[in-house]
mmCIF file of C-alpha atoms in Angstrom:
data_model
loop_
_atom_site.group_PDB
_atom_site.id
_atom_site.type_symbol
_atom_site.label_atom_id
_atom_site.label_comp_id
_atom_site.label_asym_id
_atom_site.label_seq_id
_atom_site.Cartn_x
_atom_site.Cartn_y
_atom_site.Cartn_z
ATOM 1 C CA MET A 1 -93.335 109.884 223.507
ATOM 2 C CA LEU A 2 -92.988 113.771 224.693
ATOM 3 C CA ASP A 3 -96.449 112.818 225.743
ATOM 4 C CA ALA A 4 -95.643 109.886 228.314
ATOM 5 C CA ALA A 5 -91.678 111.962 229.088
ATOM 6 C CA HIS A 6 -94.781 114.701 230.077
ATOM 7 C CA ALA A 7 -96.703 112.000 232.330
ATOM 8 C CA ILE A 8 -93.312 110.538 233.665
ATOM 9 C CA VAL A 9 -91.855 114.098 234.679
ATOM 10 C CA VAL A 10 -95.202 115.386 236.260
ATOM 11 C CA GLU A 11 -95.238 112.243 238.443
ATOM 12 C CA ARG A 12 -91.677 111.988 239.231
ATOM 13 C CA GLY A 13 -90.118 115.217 238.071
ATOM 14 C CA VAL A 14 -86.986 115.330 236.039
ATOM 15 C CA ARG A 15 -85.137 112.788 238.207
ATOM 16 C CA GLY A 16 -87.497 110.385 237.787
ATOM 17 C CA LEU A 17 -87.422 109.958 233.783
ATOM 18 C CA THR A 18 -85.274 107.608 232.528
ATOM 19 C CA MET A 19 -84.835 106.103 229.423
ATOM 20 C CA ALA A 20 -85.972 102.955 230.031
ATOM 21 C CA ASP A 21 -89.115 104.028 231.805
ATOM 22 C CA LEU A 22 -89.632 105.929 228.725
ATOM 23 C CA ALA A 23 -89.464 103.550 226.497
ATOM 24 C CA ARG A 24 -92.187 101.346 228.456
ATOM 25 C CA ARG A 25 -94.647 104.242 228.925
ATOM 26 C CA ALA A 26 -94.678 105.166 225.484
ATOM 27 C CA GLU A 27 -94.534 101.480 224.338
ATOM 28 C CA VAL A 28 -91.783 101.715 222.048
ATOM 29 C CA SER A 29 -88.176 100.150 222.192
ATOM 30 C CA ARG A 30 -85.361 101.968 223.549
ATOM 31 C CA ALA A 31 -83.352 101.859 220.356
ATOM 32 C CA THR A 32 -86.365 104.034 218.741
ATOM 33 C CA LEU A 33 -85.852 106.820 221.708
ATOM 34 C CA TYR A 34 -81.922 106.909 221.414
ATOM 35 C CA ARG A 35 -82.493 107.534 217.189
ATOM 36 C CA THR A 36 -84.421 110.576 218.381
ATOM 37 C CA TRP A 37 -83.002 111.967 221.158
ATOM 38 C CA PRO A 38 -79.155 111.272 222.746
ATOM 39 C CA ASN A 39 -80.255 110.731 226.371
ATOM 40 C CA VAL A 40 -83.059 112.389 229.033
ATOM 41 C CA GLU A 41 -81.930 116.111 228.899
ATOM 42 C CA GLY A 42 -82.814 115.675 225.102
ATOM 43 C CA VAL A 43 -86.248 114.685 225.742
ATOM 44 C CA VAL A 44 -86.481 117.195 228.493
ATOM 45 C CA GLY A 45 -85.433 120.186 226.083
ATOM 46 C CA ASP A 46 -87.869 119.130 223.922
ATOM 47 C CA LEU A 47 -90.605 118.436 226.063
ATOM 48 C CA PHE A 48 -90.371 122.105 227.359
ATOM 49 C CA THR A 49 -89.705 123.260 223.941
ATOM 50 C CA ARG A 50 -93.073 122.054 223.079
ATOM 51 C CA GLU A 51 -94.988 122.764 225.797
ATOM 52 C CA PHE A 52 -93.384 126.440 225.766
ATOM 53 C CA ARG A 53 -94.168 126.179 222.232
ATOM 54 C CA MET A 54 -97.931 125.473 222.823
ATOM 55 C CA VAL A 55 -98.433 128.281 225.930
ATOM 56 C CA MET A 56 -96.798 130.959 223.066
ATOM 57 C CA GLN A 57 -99.756 129.782 220.465
ATOM 58 C CA ARG A 58 -102.192 129.921 222.908
ATOM 59 C CA ALA A 59 -101.115 133.541 224.223
ATOM 60 C CA MET A 60 -100.807 135.011 220.372
ATOM 61 C CA ARG A 61 -104.083 133.530 219.878
ATOM 62 C CA LEU A 62 -106.183 135.229 222.877
ATOM 63 C CA ILE A 63 -104.892 138.769 222.176
ATOM 64 C CA GLY A 64 -105.864 141.502 220.710
ATOM 65 C CA GLY A 65 -104.976 144.958 220.611
ATOM 66 C CA ARG A 66 -104.988 148.610 218.868
ATOM 67 C CA SER A 67 -101.126 148.728 218.489
ATOM 68 C CA ALA A 68 -98.252 146.086 218.315
ATOM 69 C CA ARG A 69 -96.729 147.389 221.696
ATOM 70 C CA ASP A 70 -100.312 146.179 222.890
ATOM 71 C CA VAL A 71 -100.032 143.077 221.564
ATOM 72 C CA LEU A 72 -96.662 142.104 222.415
ATOM 73 C CA VAL A 73 -97.704 143.095 226.218
ATOM 74 C CA SER A 74 -101.149 141.694 226.538
ATOM 75 C CA GLY A 75 -99.090 138.404 224.897
ATOM 76 C CA THR A 76 -96.218 138.542 227.182
ATOM 77 C CA VAL A 77 -98.182 138.616 230.244
ATOM 78 C CA SER A 78 -100.603 135.745 229.058
ATOM 79 C CA MET A 79 -97.736 133.737 228.809
ATOM 80 C CA VAL A 80 -96.833 134.632 232.025
ATOM 81 C CA GLY A 81 -99.944 133.868 233.476
ATOM 82 C CA GLN A 82 -100.074 130.217 231.497
ATOM 83 C CA VAL A 83 -96.618 129.098 232.375
ATOM 84 C CA ARG A 84 -97.607 129.407 236.230
ATOM 85 C CA ARG A 85 -100.347 126.732 235.155
ATOM 86 C CA LEU A 86 -98.093 124.580 233.647
ATOM 87 C CA PRO A 87 -98.266 121.457 235.869
ATOM 88 C CA LEU A 88 -94.695 120.244 233.927
ATOM 89 C CA LEU A 89 -92.878 123.653 235.439
ATOM 90 C CA LYS A 90 -94.747 123.472 238.606
ATOM 91 C CA ARG A 91 -93.526 119.922 239.360
ATOM 92 C CA VAL A 92 -90.336 120.678 238.423
ATOM 93 C CA VAL A 93 -89.552 124.163 240.015
ATOM 94 C CA GLU A 94 -91.338 121.985 243.054
ATOM 95 C CA LEU A 95 -88.694 118.420 242.920
ATOM 96 C CA ASP A 96 -85.772 119.711 240.668
ATOM 97 C CA PRO A 97 -85.665 123.420 240.667
ATOM 98 C CA ASP A 98 -81.777 122.508 239.676
ATOM 99 C CA PHE A 99 -82.949 121.764 236.517
ATOM 100 C CA LEU A 100 -83.664 125.339 235.813
ATOM 101 C CA LEU A 101 -80.659 127.165 236.737
ATOM 102 C CA PRO A 102 -78.507 126.674 234.083
ATOM 103 C CA TYR A 103 -81.159 128.124 231.466
ATOM 104 C CA LEU A 104 -81.683 130.930 234.056
ATOM 105 C CA VAL A 105 -78.301 132.462 234.400
ATOM 106 C CA ASN A 106 -75.601 129.979 232.231
ATOM 107 C CA ARG A 107 -77.135 129.531 229.087
ATOM 108 C CA ARG A 108 -80.619 129.918 226.931
ATOM 109 C CA GLY A 109 -82.478 126.929 225.363
ATOM 110 C CA ARG A 110 -84.455 126.489 222.334
ATOM 111 C CA SER A 111 -87.701 127.272 223.691
ATOM 112 C CA THR A 112 -86.360 130.846 224.846
ATOM 113 C CA ASP A 113 -84.664 131.169 221.338
ATOM 114 C CA GLU A 114 -88.116 131.025 220.221
ATOM 115 C CA GLN A 115 -89.270 133.124 222.564
ATOM 116 C CA LEU A 116 -86.875 135.781 222.222
ATOM 117 C CA ALA A 117 -87.169 135.542 217.959
ATOM 118 C CA LEU A 118 -91.194 136.122 218.442
ATOM 119 C CA LEU A 119 -90.642 139.319 221.134
ATOM 120 C CA GLU A 120 -88.195 141.288 218.667
ATOM 121 C CA ASP A 121 -90.933 141.066 215.731
ATOM 122 C CA PHE A 122 -93.476 142.555 218.001
ATOM 123 C CA VAL A 123 -90.442 145.284 218.616
ATOM 124 C CA ARG A 124 -90.265 145.933 215.419
ATOM 125 C CA ASP A 125 -93.478 146.012 214.136
ATOM 126 C CA GLY A 126 -93.912 148.382 217.221
ATOM 127 C CA GLN A 127 -91.223 150.424 216.389
ATOM 128 C CA ARG A 128 -92.648 150.735 212.386
ATOM 129 C CA ASP A 129 -95.912 151.539 213.725
ATOM 130 C CA GLY A 130 -95.240 153.913 216.314
ATOM 131 C CA SER A 131 -96.018 152.343 219.269
ATOM 132 C CA ILE A 132 -92.366 150.709 220.640
ATOM 133 C CA ARG A 133 -89.654 153.330 221.588
ATOM 134 C CA GLU A 134 -86.514 153.297 219.192
ATOM 135 C CA GLY A 135 -83.952 150.997 220.306
ATOM 136 C CA ASP A 136 -81.987 147.517 219.497
ATOM 137 C CA PRO A 137 -84.370 145.225 219.418
ATOM 138 C CA SER A 138 -82.793 142.172 220.705
ATOM 139 C CA LEU A 139 -81.934 144.390 223.999
ATOM 140 C CA LEU A 140 -85.792 144.921 223.956
ATOM 141 C CA ALA A 141 -86.974 141.884 223.564
ATOM 142 C CA SER A 142 -85.014 140.507 225.724
ATOM 143 C CA ALA A 143 -85.567 143.381 228.859
ATOM 144 C CA VAL A 144 -89.171 142.044 228.533
ATOM 145 C CA LEU A 145 -88.600 138.512 228.309
ATOM 146 C CA LEU A 146 -86.404 139.054 231.410
ATOM 147 C CA ASN A 147 -89.269 140.601 233.382
ATOM 148 C CA ALA A 148 -91.345 137.900 232.147
ATOM 149 C CA TYR A 149 -89.597 135.286 233.509
ATOM 150 C CA SER A 150 -88.818 137.024 237.306
ATOM 151 C CA PHE A 151 -92.928 137.563 237.298
ATOM 152 C CA ALA A 152 -93.469 133.621 236.144
ATOM 153 C CA LEU A 153 -90.897 132.040 238.130
ATOM 154 C CA THR A 154 -90.823 134.022 241.560
ATOM 155 C CA GLY A 155 -94.239 136.491 241.257
ATOM 156 C CA PRO A 156 -96.314 133.884 243.102
ATOM 157 C CA ALA A 157 -93.611 133.483 245.727
ATOM 158 C CA PHE A 158 -93.456 137.300 246.706
ATOM 159 C CA VAL A 159 -97.063 137.921 246.406
ATOM 160 C CA GLY A 160 -98.465 134.829 247.116
ATOM 161 C CA PRO A 161 -101.395 133.394 245.327
ATOM 162 C CA ASP A 162 -104.254 135.976 246.348
ATOM 163 C CA ARG A 163 -102.615 139.419 244.616
ATOM 164 C CA ILE A 164 -101.314 137.485 241.628
ATOM 165 C CA THR A 165 -103.691 138.937 239.075
ATOM 166 C CA THR A 166 -102.814 142.612 240.822
ATOM 167 C CA LEU A 167 -99.061 141.119 240.563
ATOM 168 C CA ASP A 168 -100.049 141.134 236.531
ATOM 169 C CA ALA A 169 -101.482 144.173 236.471
ATOM 170 C CA LEU A 170 -98.146 145.858 237.486
ATOM 171 C CA LEU A 171 -96.365 143.932 235.107
ATOM 172 C CA THR A 172 -98.658 144.963 232.644
ATOM 173 C CA GLU A 173 -97.949 148.835 233.321
ATOM 174 C CA LEU A 174 -94.504 148.166 233.593
ATOM 175 C CA LEU A 175 -94.026 146.867 230.281
ATOM 176 C CA GLN A 176 -96.349 149.405 228.686
ATOM 177 C CA ASP A 177 -93.965 152.171 230.297
ATOM 178 C CA PHE A 178 -90.649 150.542 229.071
ATOM 179 C CA LEU A 179 -91.388 150.134 225.495
ATOM 180 C CA ARG A 180 -93.759 153.229 225.381
ATOM 181 C CA PRO A 181 -91.757 156.131 222.574
#
């Protein structure tokens, strides 16, 4: 069902997704959909959570480093690059940017909570191994994620696609310096 929702949102945007269309595309009854989600917003929330969870898992498999700080920084920069390339997010930014606004300024979604929990674990690991400065792990993780969001969502508009690699190198430097003891 989420694969069908993904296809519809990439084709038409969030506003183009209806429970009726989703039921048809997924070849299930509307009753089945409503037993799983109360509305389209619930479907889209789970869809984004799934997409961001996959990005986190891919990023964590690809990274390496000598310290927890190196792993946290390289994983974060990897996630930023992958998020920029997500067809789902690109389409939502293009067609329905107002959908993202509440998650950026008013409240956190489930995927943000998962990202913060992962980053907090890395911060604690880094504080234990001496590679990350002292401080509240929750606040440090929040600062890392806020920087990641800005580099992922607005970075391309600031520097253009031809300088995105250089921007990611600057994000690496910024995070390394911020977290260094």
